[in-house]
PDB file of C-alpha atoms in Angstrom:
ATOM      1  CA  UNK A1168     -45.465-117.660  -0.870  1.00 94.00           C
ATOM      2  CA  UNK A1169     -45.602-120.509  -3.930  1.00 97.00           C
ATOM      3  CA  UNK A1170     -49.125-121.222  -4.854  1.00 97.00           C
ATOM      4  CA  UNK A1171     -50.566-124.117  -7.003  1.00 98.00           C
ATOM      5  CA  UNK A1172     -54.062-123.092  -7.955  1.00 96.00           C
ATOM      6  CA  UNK A1173     -55.611-125.679  -9.752  1.00 95.00           C
ATOM      7  CA  UNK A1174     -58.927-124.522 -11.934  1.00 91.00           C
ATOM      8  CA  UNK A1175     -61.524-127.106 -12.541  1.00 80.00           C
ATOM      9  CA  UNK A1176     -62.925-127.741 -15.803  1.00 68.00           C
ATOM     10  CA  UNK A1177     -66.353-127.274 -14.856  1.00 61.00           C
ATOM     11  CA  UNK A1178     -65.261-123.873 -13.355  1.00 59.00           C
ATOM     12  CA  UNK A1179     -64.167-122.788 -16.516  1.00 71.00           C
ATOM     13  CA  UNK A1180     -67.257-124.079 -18.597  1.00 68.00           C
ATOM     14  CA  UNK A1181     -69.786-124.061 -16.375  1.00 69.00           C
ATOM     15  CA  UNK A1182     -72.302-126.978 -16.159  1.00 66.00           C
ATOM     16  CA  UNK A1183     -75.348-126.172 -18.205  1.00 69.00           C
ATOM     17  CA  UNK A1184     -73.578-123.547 -20.172  1.00 73.00           C
ATOM     18  CA  UNK A1185     -73.178-123.791 -24.209  1.00 77.00           C
ATOM     19  CA  UNK A1186     -69.928-124.850 -24.847  1.00 74.00           C
ATOM     20  CA  UNK A1187     -68.446-121.750 -26.485  1.00 82.00           C
ATOM     21  CA  UNK A1188     -65.324-120.105 -26.859  1.00 83.00           C
ATOM     22  CA  UNK A1189     -66.973-116.804 -25.350  1.00 86.00           C
ATOM     23  CA  UNK A1190     -68.483-118.350 -22.051  1.00 85.00           C
ATOM     24  CA  UNK A1191     -65.258-120.081 -21.832  1.00 83.00           C
ATOM     25  CA  UNK A1192     -63.447-117.037 -21.914  1.00 88.00           C
ATOM     26  CA  UNK A1193     -65.671-115.088 -19.865  1.00 88.00           C
ATOM     27  CA  UNK A1194     -64.895-117.971 -16.962  1.00 86.00           C
ATOM     28  CA  UNK A1195     -60.921-117.473 -17.481  1.00 89.00           C
ATOM     29  CA  UNK A1196     -61.467-113.798 -17.018  1.00 90.00           C
ATOM     30  CA  UNK A1197     -63.280-114.525 -13.978  1.00 86.00           C
ATOM     31  CA  UNK A1198     -60.789-116.617 -12.451  1.00 88.00           C
ATOM     32  CA  UNK A1199     -57.784-114.327 -14.091  1.00 92.00           C
ATOM     33  CA  UNK A1200     -59.105-111.265 -11.889  1.00 92.00           C
ATOM     34  CA  UNK A1201     -58.591-113.231  -8.925  1.00 89.00           C
ATOM     35  CA  UNK A1202     -55.586-114.544  -9.703  1.00 93.00           C
ATOM     36  CA  UNK A1203     -54.439-110.966 -10.592  1.00 95.00           C
ATOM     37  CA  UNK A1204     -54.952-109.880  -7.398  1.00 94.00           C
ATOM     38  CA  UNK A1205     -52.804-112.753  -5.402  1.00 93.00           C
ATOM     39  CA  UNK A1206     -49.865-112.400  -8.001  1.00 95.00           C
ATOM     40  CA  UNK A1207     -48.066-109.512  -6.508  1.00 94.00           C
ATOM     41  CA  UNK A1208     -45.295-111.092  -4.028  1.00 93.00           C
ATOM     42  CA  UNK A1209     -46.203-114.613  -4.955  1.00 95.00           C
ATOM     43  CA  UNK A1210     -44.815-117.461  -7.089  1.00 97.00           C
ATOM     44  CA  UNK A1211     -48.009-118.762  -8.633  1.00 98.00           C
ATOM     45  CA  UNK A1212     -48.243-122.134 -11.197  1.00 98.00           C
ATOM     46  CA  UNK A1213     -51.761-122.378 -12.451  1.00 97.00           C
ATOM     47  CA  UNK A1214     -53.128-126.182 -13.524  1.00 96.00           C
ATOM     48  CA  UNK A1215     -56.731-126.401 -14.939  1.00 92.00           C
ATOM     49  CA  UNK A1216     -59.205-129.294 -15.591  1.00 86.00           C
ATOM     50  CA  UNK A1217     -60.174-130.064 -19.284  1.00 81.00           C
ATOM     51  CA  UNK A1218     -63.271-132.353 -18.976  1.00 75.00           C
ATOM     52  CA  UNK A1219     -65.876-130.407 -20.861  1.00 73.00           C
ATOM     53  CA  UNK A1220     -63.247-129.297 -23.588  1.00 77.00           C
ATOM     54  CA  UNK A1221     -61.942-132.910 -24.440  1.00 76.00           C
ATOM     55  CA  UNK A1222     -65.493-133.622 -24.803  1.00 72.00           C
ATOM     56  CA  UNK A1223     -66.110-130.911 -27.084  1.00 75.00           C
ATOM     57  CA  UNK A1224     -63.082-131.609 -29.597  1.00 78.00           C
ATOM     58  CA  UNK A1225     -64.385-135.423 -29.583  1.00 71.00           C
ATOM     59  CA  UNK A1226     -67.716-134.461 -30.269  1.00 69.00           C
ATOM     60  CA  UNK A1227     -66.417-132.435 -33.257  1.00 75.00           C
ATOM     61  CA  UNK A1228     -64.162-135.047 -34.284  1.00 72.00           C
ATOM     62  CA  UNK A1229     -67.155-137.466 -34.424  1.00 68.00           C
ATOM     63  CA  UNK A1230     -68.681-135.588 -37.175  1.00 70.00           C
ATOM     64  CA  UNK A1231     -65.986-135.764 -39.134  1.00 74.00           C
ATOM     65  CA  UNK A1232     -65.963-139.642 -40.624  1.00 74.00           C
ATOM     66  CA  UNK A1233     -63.013-139.717 -43.263  1.00 80.00           C
ATOM     67  CA  UNK A1234     -60.479-139.736 -40.279  1.00 77.00           C
ATOM     68  CA  UNK A1235     -60.321-141.835 -37.265  1.00 75.00           C
ATOM     69  CA  UNK A1236     -60.655-139.774 -34.148  1.00 75.00           C
ATOM     70  CA  UNK A1237     -57.553-138.505 -32.476  1.00 82.00           C
ATOM     71  CA  UNK A1238     -56.350-139.956 -29.552  1.00 85.00           C
ATOM     72  CA  UNK A1239     -56.892-138.971 -26.179  1.00 87.00           C
ATOM     73  CA  UNK A1240     -53.352-137.711 -25.586  1.00 91.00           C
ATOM     74  CA  UNK A1241     -53.463-135.716 -28.209  1.00 91.00           C
ATOM     75  CA  UNK A1242     -56.831-134.022 -27.381  1.00 89.00           C
ATOM     76  CA  UNK A1243     -55.240-133.549 -23.769  1.00 91.00           C
ATOM     77  CA  UNK A1244     -52.514-131.517 -25.601  1.00 93.00           C
ATOM     78  CA  UNK A1245     -54.981-129.524 -27.653  1.00 92.00           C
ATOM     79  CA  UNK A1246     -56.648-128.338 -24.727  1.00 90.00           C
ATOM     80  CA  UNK A1247     -53.415-127.672 -22.715  1.00 94.00           C
ATOM     81  CA  UNK A1248     -52.844-125.052 -25.175  1.00 93.00           C
ATOM     82  CA  UNK A1249     -55.926-123.776 -25.861  1.00 90.00           C
ATOM     83  CA  UNK A1250     -56.942-122.933 -22.358  1.00 91.00           C
ATOM     84  CA  UNK A1251     -53.300-121.504 -21.679  1.00 94.00           C
ATOM     85  CA  UNK A1252     -53.664-119.391 -24.441  1.00 94.00           C
ATOM     86  CA  UNK A1253     -56.871-117.703 -22.656  1.00 93.00           C
ATOM     87  CA  UNK A1254     -55.434-117.894 -19.023  1.00 94.00           C
ATOM     88  CA  UNK A1255     -52.086-115.913 -20.602  1.00 96.00           C
ATOM     89  CA  UNK A1256     -54.154-113.440 -22.236  1.00 95.00           C
ATOM     90  CA  UNK A1257     -56.698-112.596 -19.723  1.00 95.00           C
ATOM     91  CA  UNK A1258     -53.971-112.210 -17.011  1.00 96.00           C
ATOM     92  CA  UNK A1259     -52.213-110.425 -19.405  1.00 96.00           C
ATOM     93  CA  UNK A1260     -54.534-107.831 -19.695  1.00 96.00           C
ATOM     94  CA  UNK A1261     -54.870-107.710 -15.969  1.00 97.00           C
ATOM     95  CA  UNK A1262     -50.854-107.523 -14.925  1.00 97.00           C
ATOM     96  CA  UNK A1263     -47.955-105.193 -15.839  1.00 96.00           C
ATOM     97  CA  UNK A1264     -46.708-106.232 -19.150  1.00 95.00           C
ATOM     98  CA  UNK A1265     -43.138-106.840 -17.523  1.00 95.00           C
ATOM     99  CA  UNK A1266     -44.473-110.306 -15.717  1.00 96.00           C
ATOM    100  CA  UNK A1267     -43.898-113.166 -18.086  1.00 97.00           C
ATOM    101  CA  UNK A1268     -46.285-116.336 -18.554  1.00 97.00           C
ATOM    102  CA  UNK A1269     -45.543-119.592 -20.085  1.00 97.00           C
ATOM    103  CA  UNK A1270     -47.818-122.558 -20.830  1.00 97.00           C
ATOM    104  CA  UNK A1271     -45.775-125.661 -20.813  1.00 97.00           C
ATOM    105  CA  UNK A1272     -47.580-128.732 -22.631  1.00 96.00           C
ATOM    106  CA  UNK A1273     -46.930-131.145 -19.690  1.00 97.00           C
ATOM    107  CA  UNK A1274     -46.425-134.810 -19.717  1.00 97.00           C
ATOM    108  CA  UNK A1275     -47.472-136.967 -16.739  1.00 97.00           C
ATOM    109  CA  UNK A1276     -45.726-140.688 -16.348  1.00 97.00           C
ATOM    110  CA  UNK A1277     -48.641-143.181 -15.587  1.00 96.00           C
ATOM    111  CA  UNK A1278     -47.762-146.836 -14.765  1.00 95.00           C
ATOM    112  CA  UNK A1279     -48.604-149.624 -17.240  1.00 92.00           C
ATOM    113  CA  UNK A1280     -49.519-151.892 -14.159  1.00 93.00           C
ATOM    114  CA  UNK A1281     -52.153-149.298 -12.623  1.00 95.00           C
ATOM    115  CA  UNK A1282     -55.274-151.770 -11.724  1.00 95.00           C
ATOM    116  CA  UNK A1283     -57.258-148.500 -13.465  1.00 94.00           C
ATOM    117  CA  UNK A1284     -56.406-150.159 -16.705  1.00 93.00           C
ATOM    118  CA  UNK A1285     -58.363-153.244 -15.602  1.00 92.00           C
ATOM    119  CA  UNK A1286     -61.110-151.095 -14.918  1.00 91.00           C
ATOM    120  CA  UNK A1287     -61.965-148.324 -16.967  1.00 91.00           C
ATOM    121  CA  UNK A1288     -64.691-145.748 -15.326  1.00 87.00           C
ATOM    122  CA  UNK A1289     -64.084-142.445 -16.550  1.00 84.00           C
ATOM    123  CA  UNK A1290     -66.652-141.557 -19.080  1.00 83.00           C
ATOM    124  CA  UNK A1291     -65.650-139.469 -22.356  1.00 78.00           C
ATOM    125  CA  UNK A1292     -66.544-138.070 -25.493  1.00 69.00           C
ATOM    126  CA  UNK A1293     -70.437-138.204 -26.771  1.00 69.00           C
ATOM    127  CA  UNK A1294     -73.444-140.594 -25.882  1.00 78.00           C
ATOM    128  CA  UNK A1295     -74.565-143.058 -28.121  1.00 85.00           C
ATOM    129  CA  UNK A1296     -77.449-145.158 -28.249  1.00 90.00           C
ATOM    130  CA  UNK A1297     -77.072-148.939 -27.031  1.00 90.00           C
ATOM    131  CA  UNK A1298     -76.497-150.359 -30.510  1.00 90.00           C
ATOM    132  CA  UNK A1299     -73.570-147.775 -31.876  1.00 88.00           C
ATOM    133  CA  UNK A1300     -71.787-148.311 -28.617  1.00 89.00           C
ATOM    134  CA  UNK A1301     -71.732-151.649 -28.953  1.00 90.00           C
ATOM    135  CA  UNK A1302     -70.885-151.744 -32.474  1.00 89.00           C
ATOM    136  CA  UNK A1303     -67.784-148.907 -31.316  1.00 83.00           C
ATOM    137  CA  UNK A1304     -66.861-151.244 -28.643  1.00 88.00           C
ATOM    138  CA  UNK A1305     -66.415-154.030 -31.037  1.00 88.00           C
ATOM    139  CA  UNK A1306     -64.726-152.064 -34.138  1.00 83.00           C
ATOM    140  CA  UNK A1307     -62.606-149.850 -31.939  1.00 80.00           C
ATOM    141  CA  UNK A1308     -61.696-152.038 -28.937  1.00 83.00           C
ATOM    142  CA  UNK A1309     -63.649-149.645 -26.866  1.00 87.00           C
ATOM    143  CA  UNK A1310     -65.024-149.917 -23.398  1.00 91.00           C
ATOM    144  CA  UNK A1311     -68.546-148.693 -22.825  1.00 91.00           C
ATOM    145  CA  UNK A1312     -71.210-148.299 -20.040  1.00 90.00           C
ATOM    146  CA  UNK A1313     -74.448-147.012 -19.251  1.00 90.00           C
ATOM    147  CA  UNK A1314     -75.099-143.096 -19.038  1.00 85.00           C
ATOM    148  CA  UNK A1315     -78.481-142.539 -18.469  1.00 83.00           C
ATOM    149  CA  UNK A1316     -80.515-143.706 -20.969  1.00 86.00           C
ATOM    150  CA  UNK A1317     -77.737-143.927 -23.438  1.00 89.00           C
ATOM    151  CA  UNK A1318     -73.973-145.097 -23.620  1.00 90.00           C
ATOM    152  CA  UNK A1319     -70.653-143.867 -23.661  1.00 86.00           C
ATOM    153  CA  UNK A1320     -67.048-144.504 -23.729  1.00 85.00           C
ATOM    154  CA  UNK A1321     -65.191-145.275 -20.649  1.00 89.00           C
ATOM    155  CA  UNK A1322     -61.275-145.254 -19.964  1.00 89.00           C
ATOM    156  CA  UNK A1323     -59.212-145.922 -17.429  1.00 92.00           C
ATOM    157  CA  UNK A1324     -58.052-142.955 -14.773  1.00 92.00           C
ATOM    158  CA  UNK A1325     -54.398-144.044 -13.615  1.00 95.00           C
ATOM    159  CA  UNK A1326     -52.648-142.324 -10.982  1.00 96.00           C
ATOM    160  CA  UNK A1327     -49.861-139.716 -12.048  1.00 97.00           C
ATOM    161  CA  UNK A1328     -46.649-140.991 -11.103  1.00 96.00           C
ATOM    162  CA  UNK A1329     -44.141-138.049 -12.362  1.00 96.00           C
ATOM    163  CA  UNK A1330     -44.454-134.522 -13.868  1.00 97.00           C
ATOM    164  CA  UNK A1331     -41.506-134.961 -16.890  1.00 97.00           C
ATOM    165  CA  UNK A1332     -41.460-130.925 -17.186  1.00 97.00           C
ATOM    166  CA  UNK A1333     -41.085-130.517 -13.828  1.00 98.00           C
ATOM    167  CA  UNK A1334     -37.546-129.205 -13.808  1.00 97.00           C
ATOM    168  CA  UNK A1335     -38.433-126.395 -16.343  1.00 98.00           C
ATOM    169  CA  UNK A1336     -41.573-125.551 -14.796  1.00 98.00           C
ATOM    170  CA  UNK A1337     -38.988-124.721 -11.467  1.00 98.00           C
ATOM    171  CA  UNK A1338     -36.953-122.876 -13.815  1.00 98.00           C
ATOM    172  CA  UNK A1339     -39.762-120.573 -14.813  1.00 98.00           C
ATOM    173  CA  UNK A1340     -41.304-119.915 -11.734  1.00 97.00           C
ATOM    174  CA  UNK A1341     -37.767-119.091  -9.907  1.00 97.00           C
ATOM    175  CA  UNK A1342     -37.189-116.672 -12.447  1.00 96.00           C
ATOM    176  CA  UNK A1343     -40.586-114.587 -11.991  1.00 96.00           C
ATOM    177  CA  UNK A1344     -42.708-116.496 -14.373  1.00 98.00           C
ATOM    178  CA  UNK A1345     -46.584-117.295 -13.756  1.00 98.00           C
ATOM    179  CA  UNK A1346     -46.530-121.120 -15.363  1.00 98.00           C
ATOM    180  CA  UNK A1347     -49.836-122.815 -16.615  1.00 97.00           C
ATOM    181  CA  UNK A1348     -49.238-126.560 -16.715  1.00 97.00           C
ATOM    182  CA  UNK A1349     -50.253-129.692 -16.044  1.00 96.00           C
ATOM    183  CA  UNK A1350     -53.949-129.226 -17.715  1.00 93.00           C
ATOM    184  CA  UNK A1351     -56.304-131.782 -17.583  1.00 91.00           C
ATOM    185  CA  UNK A1352     -54.295-133.983 -15.278  1.00 94.00           C
ATOM    186  CA  UNK A1353     -51.745-133.924 -18.092  1.00 96.00           C
ATOM    187  CA  UNK A1354     -50.949-135.960 -21.165  1.00 96.00           C
ATOM    188  CA  UNK A1355     -50.942-139.235 -20.228  1.00 95.00           C
ATOM    189  CA  UNK A1356     -47.584-141.119 -20.917  1.00 96.00           C
ATOM    190  CA  UNK A1357     -45.688-144.001 -20.299  1.00 96.00           C
ATOM    191  CA  UNK A1358     -42.920-146.133 -21.450  1.00 93.00           C
ATOM    192  CA  UNK A1359     -43.354-148.900 -23.930  1.00 90.00           C
ATOM    193  CA  UNK A1360     -41.255-152.537 -23.738  1.00 89.00           C
ATOM    194  CA  UNK A1361     -38.655-150.662 -25.945  1.00 92.00           C
ATOM    195  CA  UNK A1362     -38.252-147.992 -23.323  1.00 92.00           C
ATOM    196  CA  UNK A1363     -39.850-145.178 -25.601  1.00 94.00           C
ATOM    197  CA  UNK A1364     -42.600-142.941 -24.084  1.00 95.00           C
ATOM    198  CA  UNK A1365     -45.842-143.157 -25.845  1.00 96.00           C
ATOM    199  CA  UNK A1366     -49.170-141.453 -25.399  1.00 95.00           C
ATOM    200  CA  UNK A1367     -51.758-143.349 -23.617  1.00 94.00           C
ATOM    201  CA  UNK A1368     -55.959-143.562 -24.067  1.00 89.00           C
ATOM    202  CA  UNK A1369     -56.515-142.597 -20.445  1.00 92.00           C
ATOM    203  CA  UNK A1370     -57.662-139.305 -18.265  1.00 91.00           C
ATOM    204  CA  UNK A1371     -55.682-139.024 -15.304  1.00 93.00           C
ATOM    205  CA  UNK A1372     -57.514-136.973 -12.666  1.00 91.00           C
ATOM    206  CA  UNK A1373     -56.726-133.267 -12.661  1.00 92.00           C
ATOM    207  CA  UNK A1374     -56.966-132.855  -8.946  1.00 94.00           C
ATOM    208  CA  UNK A1375     -54.862-135.893  -8.057  1.00 96.00           C
ATOM    209  CA  UNK A1376     -51.857-134.382 -10.961  1.00 97.00           C
ATOM    210  CA  UNK A1377     -52.416-130.590  -9.427  1.00 97.00           C
ATOM    211  CA  UNK A1378     -51.698-132.344  -5.881  1.00 98.00           C
ATOM    212  CA  UNK A1379     -48.766-134.178  -7.168  1.00 98.00           C
ATOM    213  CA  UNK A1380     -47.803-131.143  -8.965  1.00 98.00           C
ATOM    214  CA  UNK A1381     -47.527-128.712  -5.729  1.00 98.00           C
ATOM    215  CA  UNK A1382     -45.792-131.879  -3.538  1.00 98.00           C
ATOM    216  CA  UNK A1383     -42.673-131.604  -6.164  1.00 97.00           C
ATOM    217  CA  UNK A1384     -42.853-127.778  -6.763  1.00 98.00           C
ATOM    218  CA  UNK A1385     -42.581-127.774  -2.849  1.00 97.00           C
ATOM    219  CA  UNK A1386     -45.526-125.268  -3.091  1.00 98.00           C
ATOM    220  CA  UNK A1387     -46.510-123.250   0.320  1.00 97.00           C
ATOM    221  CA  UNK A1388     -50.279-123.660  -0.279  1.00 98.00           C
ATOM    222  CA  UNK A1389     -52.581-125.782  -3.038  1.00 98.00           C
ATOM    223  CA  UNK A1390     -55.923-124.392  -4.077  1.00 97.00           C
ATOM    224  CA  UNK A1391     -58.231-126.639  -5.359  1.00 96.00           C
ATOM    225  CA  UNK A1392     -60.793-123.994  -7.223  1.00 91.00           C
ATOM    226  CA  UNK A1393     -64.392-125.517  -8.316  1.00 87.00           C
ATOM    227  CA  UNK A1394     -68.123-124.439  -8.680  1.00 82.00           C
ATOM    228  CA  UNK A1395     -68.665-124.828  -5.476  1.00 89.00           C
ATOM    229  CA  UNK A1396     -67.670-122.802  -2.318  1.00 92.00           C
ATOM    230  CA  UNK A1397     -66.765-125.799  -0.231  1.00 95.00           C
ATOM    231  CA  UNK A1398     -67.012-129.205   0.538  1.00 94.00           C
ATOM    232  CA  UNK A1399     -70.270-130.246   2.284  1.00 94.00           C
ATOM    233  CA  UNK A1400     -71.746-132.963   4.725  1.00 91.00           C
ATOM    234  CA  UNK A1401     -74.665-133.968   3.420  1.00 89.00           C
ATOM    235  CA  UNK A1402     -74.609-132.112  -0.091  1.00 87.00           C
ATOM    236  CA  UNK A1403     -78.197-132.202  -1.346  1.00 83.00           C
ATOM    237  CA  UNK A1404     -80.281-132.387   1.836  1.00 88.00           C
ATOM    238  CA  UNK A1405     -81.623-129.993   3.790  1.00 91.00           C
ATOM    239  CA  UNK A1406     -78.991-130.823   6.926  1.00 91.00           C
ATOM    240  CA  UNK A1407     -75.861-130.084   4.617  1.00 92.00           C
ATOM    241  CA  UNK A1408     -73.084-128.238   6.178  1.00 94.00           C
ATOM    242  CA  UNK A1409     -69.791-126.953   4.603  1.00 95.00           C
ATOM    243  CA  UNK A1410     -66.635-127.398   6.080  1.00 96.00           C
ATOM    244  CA  UNK A1411     -64.545-124.911   7.048  1.00 95.00           C
ATOM    245  CA  UNK A1412     -61.198-126.326   8.733  1.00 96.00           C
ATOM    246  CA  UNK A1413     -60.404-130.221   9.140  1.00 96.00           C
ATOM    247  CA  UNK A1414     -57.767-132.402   9.775  1.00 97.00           C
ATOM    248  CA  UNK A1415     -56.664-134.865   6.771  1.00 96.00           C
ATOM    249  CA  UNK A1416     -57.956-138.062   8.863  1.00 94.00           C
ATOM    250  CA  UNK A1417     -61.168-136.844  10.153  1.00 94.00           C
ATOM    251  CA  UNK A1418     -61.988-135.504   6.549  1.00 94.00           C
ATOM    252  CA  UNK A1419     -61.251-138.875   5.114  1.00 93.00           C
ATOM    253  CA  UNK A1420     -63.742-140.532   7.452  1.00 91.00           C
ATOM    254  CA  UNK A1421     -66.531-138.530   5.642  1.00 91.00           C
ATOM    255  CA  UNK A1422     -66.280-140.258   2.509  1.00 83.00           C
ATOM    256  CA  UNK A1423     -67.133-138.480  -0.465  1.00 86.00           C
ATOM    257  CA  UNK A1424     -68.620-139.052  -3.779  1.00 76.00           C
ATOM    258  CA  UNK A1425     -65.739-140.554  -6.269  1.00 74.00           C
ATOM    259  CA  UNK A1426     -67.758-138.883  -9.414  1.00 68.00           C
ATOM    260  CA  UNK A1427     -67.642-135.235  -7.692  1.00 75.00           C
ATOM    261  CA  UNK A1428     -65.937-134.002  -4.879  1.00 88.00           C
ATOM    262  CA  UNK A1429     -64.271-137.170  -3.778  1.00 91.00           C
ATOM    263  CA  UNK A1430     -61.080-136.775  -5.982  1.00 91.00           C
ATOM    264  CA  UNK A1431     -60.870-133.119  -4.998  1.00 94.00           C
ATOM    265  CA  UNK A1432     -61.012-134.307  -0.919  1.00 95.00           C
ATOM    266  CA  UNK A1433     -57.862-136.864  -1.656  1.00 95.00           C
ATOM    267  CA  UNK A1434     -56.328-134.312  -3.565  1.00 96.00           C
ATOM    268  CA  UNK A1435     -55.756-131.713  -0.769  1.00 97.00           C
ATOM    269  CA  UNK A1436     -55.576-134.886   2.046  1.00 97.00           C
ATOM    270  CA  UNK A1437     -52.479-136.230   0.289  1.00 97.00           C
ATOM    271  CA  UNK A1438     -51.080-132.760  -0.243  1.00 98.00           C
ATOM    272  CA  UNK A1439     -51.491-132.075   3.466  1.00 97.00           C
ATOM    273  CA  UNK A1440     -50.115-135.331   4.316  1.00 96.00           C
ATOM    274  CA  UNK A1441     -47.028-135.634   2.531  1.00 96.00           C
ATOM    275  CA  UNK A1442     -46.227-131.847   2.874  1.00 97.00           C
ATOM    276  CA  UNK A1443     -47.407-130.483   6.039  1.00 97.00           C
ATOM    277  CA  UNK A1444     -48.352-127.750   4.393  1.00 97.00           C
ATOM    278  CA  UNK A1445     -52.532-126.444   3.585  1.00 97.00           C
ATOM    279  CA  UNK A1446     -54.680-127.062   0.875  1.00 98.00           C
ATOM    280  CA  UNK A1447     -57.998-125.030   0.398  1.00 98.00           C
ATOM    281  CA  UNK A1448     -60.905-126.465  -1.775  1.00 97.00           C
ATOM    282  CA  UNK A1449     -63.557-123.739  -2.912  1.00 94.00           C
ATOM    283  CA  UNK A1450     -65.376-121.678  -5.597  1.00 90.00           C
ATOM    284  CA  UNK A1451     -63.293-119.921  -8.344  1.00 84.00           C
ATOM    285  CA  UNK A1452     -64.491-116.416  -7.511  1.00 86.00           C
ATOM    286  CA  UNK A1453     -63.186-116.565  -4.006  1.00 91.00           C
ATOM    287  CA  UNK A1454     -59.588-117.362  -4.601  1.00 90.00           C
ATOM    288  CA  UNK A1455     -58.728-114.013  -2.738  1.00 91.00           C
ATOM    289  CA  UNK A1456     -60.438-114.963   0.259  1.00 93.00           C
ATOM    290  CA  UNK A1457     -59.109-118.516   0.017  1.00 94.00           C
ATOM    291  CA  UNK A1458     -55.682-117.126   0.433  1.00 92.00           C
ATOM    292  CA  UNK A1459     -56.595-114.546   3.132  1.00 91.00           C
ATOM    293  CA  UNK A1460     -58.380-117.831   5.484  1.00 91.00           C
ATOM    294  CA  UNK A1461     -61.711-116.278   4.953  1.00 94.00           C
ATOM    295  CA  UNK A1462     -63.445-118.786   2.766  1.00 95.00           C
ATOM    296  CA  UNK A1463     -63.314-122.913   1.275  1.00 96.00           C
ATOM    297  CA  UNK A1464     -62.218-125.897   3.385  1.00 97.00           C
ATOM    298  CA  UNK A1465     -58.897-125.637   4.510  1.00 97.00           C
ATOM    299  CA  UNK A1466     -57.050-128.945   5.035  1.00 97.00           C
ATOM    300  CA  UNK A1467     -54.462-129.047   7.848  1.00 96.00           C
ATOM    301  CA  UNK A1468     -52.297-131.514   9.393  1.00 95.00           C
ATOM    302  CA  UNK A1469     -52.178-128.843  12.363  1.00 91.00           C
ATOM    303  CA  UNK A1470     -56.068-128.567  12.609  1.00 82.00           C
ATOM    304  CA  UNK A1471     -57.558-130.994  14.870  1.00 90.00           C
ATOM    305  CA  UNK A1472     -61.137-132.442  13.771  1.00 91.00           C
ATOM    306  CA  UNK A1473     -63.790-130.613  11.621  1.00 94.00           C
ATOM    307  CA  UNK A1474     -65.138-127.320  11.830  1.00 94.00           C
ATOM    308  CA  UNK A1475     -68.051-125.899   9.965  1.00 94.00           C
ATOM    309  CA  UNK A1476     -69.099-122.566   8.787  1.00 90.00           C
ATOM    310  CA  UNK A1477     -71.323-120.937  10.773  1.00 82.00           C
TER     311      UNK A1477
END
């Protein structure tokens, strides 16, 4: 079975944890232990988030005053290498030496006419006072937005349109390689007016990119691993219920918050609709149980209605 596993950035660096390399490696090790159990007999492709990691690099860069901040496409490439290295090493410590791994720096095409560029909503980097944020907006042309009692830079989050490295990714998995790719939604790129490929100051949603990746690879299953065990209705309320199985149309009608579960649910819906195969949203430590059908929220065109965990 060909499986795409999308590891959430907050699953790799949990909310509230200090952003240390040791904490990140511990979480990667948890993911690797689960993935190693399902590796035999399956073709695996691993995508991952990078929100906390890009934020950390942006904070570190802001402390160095003599050089302009590195652009987001470069920061995205840096995190793909950093996280891919950790995943490769931790999986390599668990699987036989003969199992090959490859981390692919993944450029993802976005459309210059995407309406997201006219409505930046994705917060990145450190928080600022209102005065500093307005100064940076004027000096650097940034868009800014409130974040609690502070302000942050916000950038566009355009839809992913094409994965440039899809051919080498396919070749590698067909030759038995476990591939780590499309980290952080991929490196946002587009063609300029001279048909030259250039990086873009944007952040592609990781889950939507993982869904596109799974579609283009003709995957049999998409797993979206996060820091909660399922998609819930009435989240945060005493009446909350976790969804066990759902048809894409029924799940879409429920509505989920754009800043949290919404993109994951949308990614799962799009994969199920486009391929007729299942997508599952669940917790990172439950990957084995997810594949066995014992955990998570399974989105399937063959599953009428909505069913809840008991």
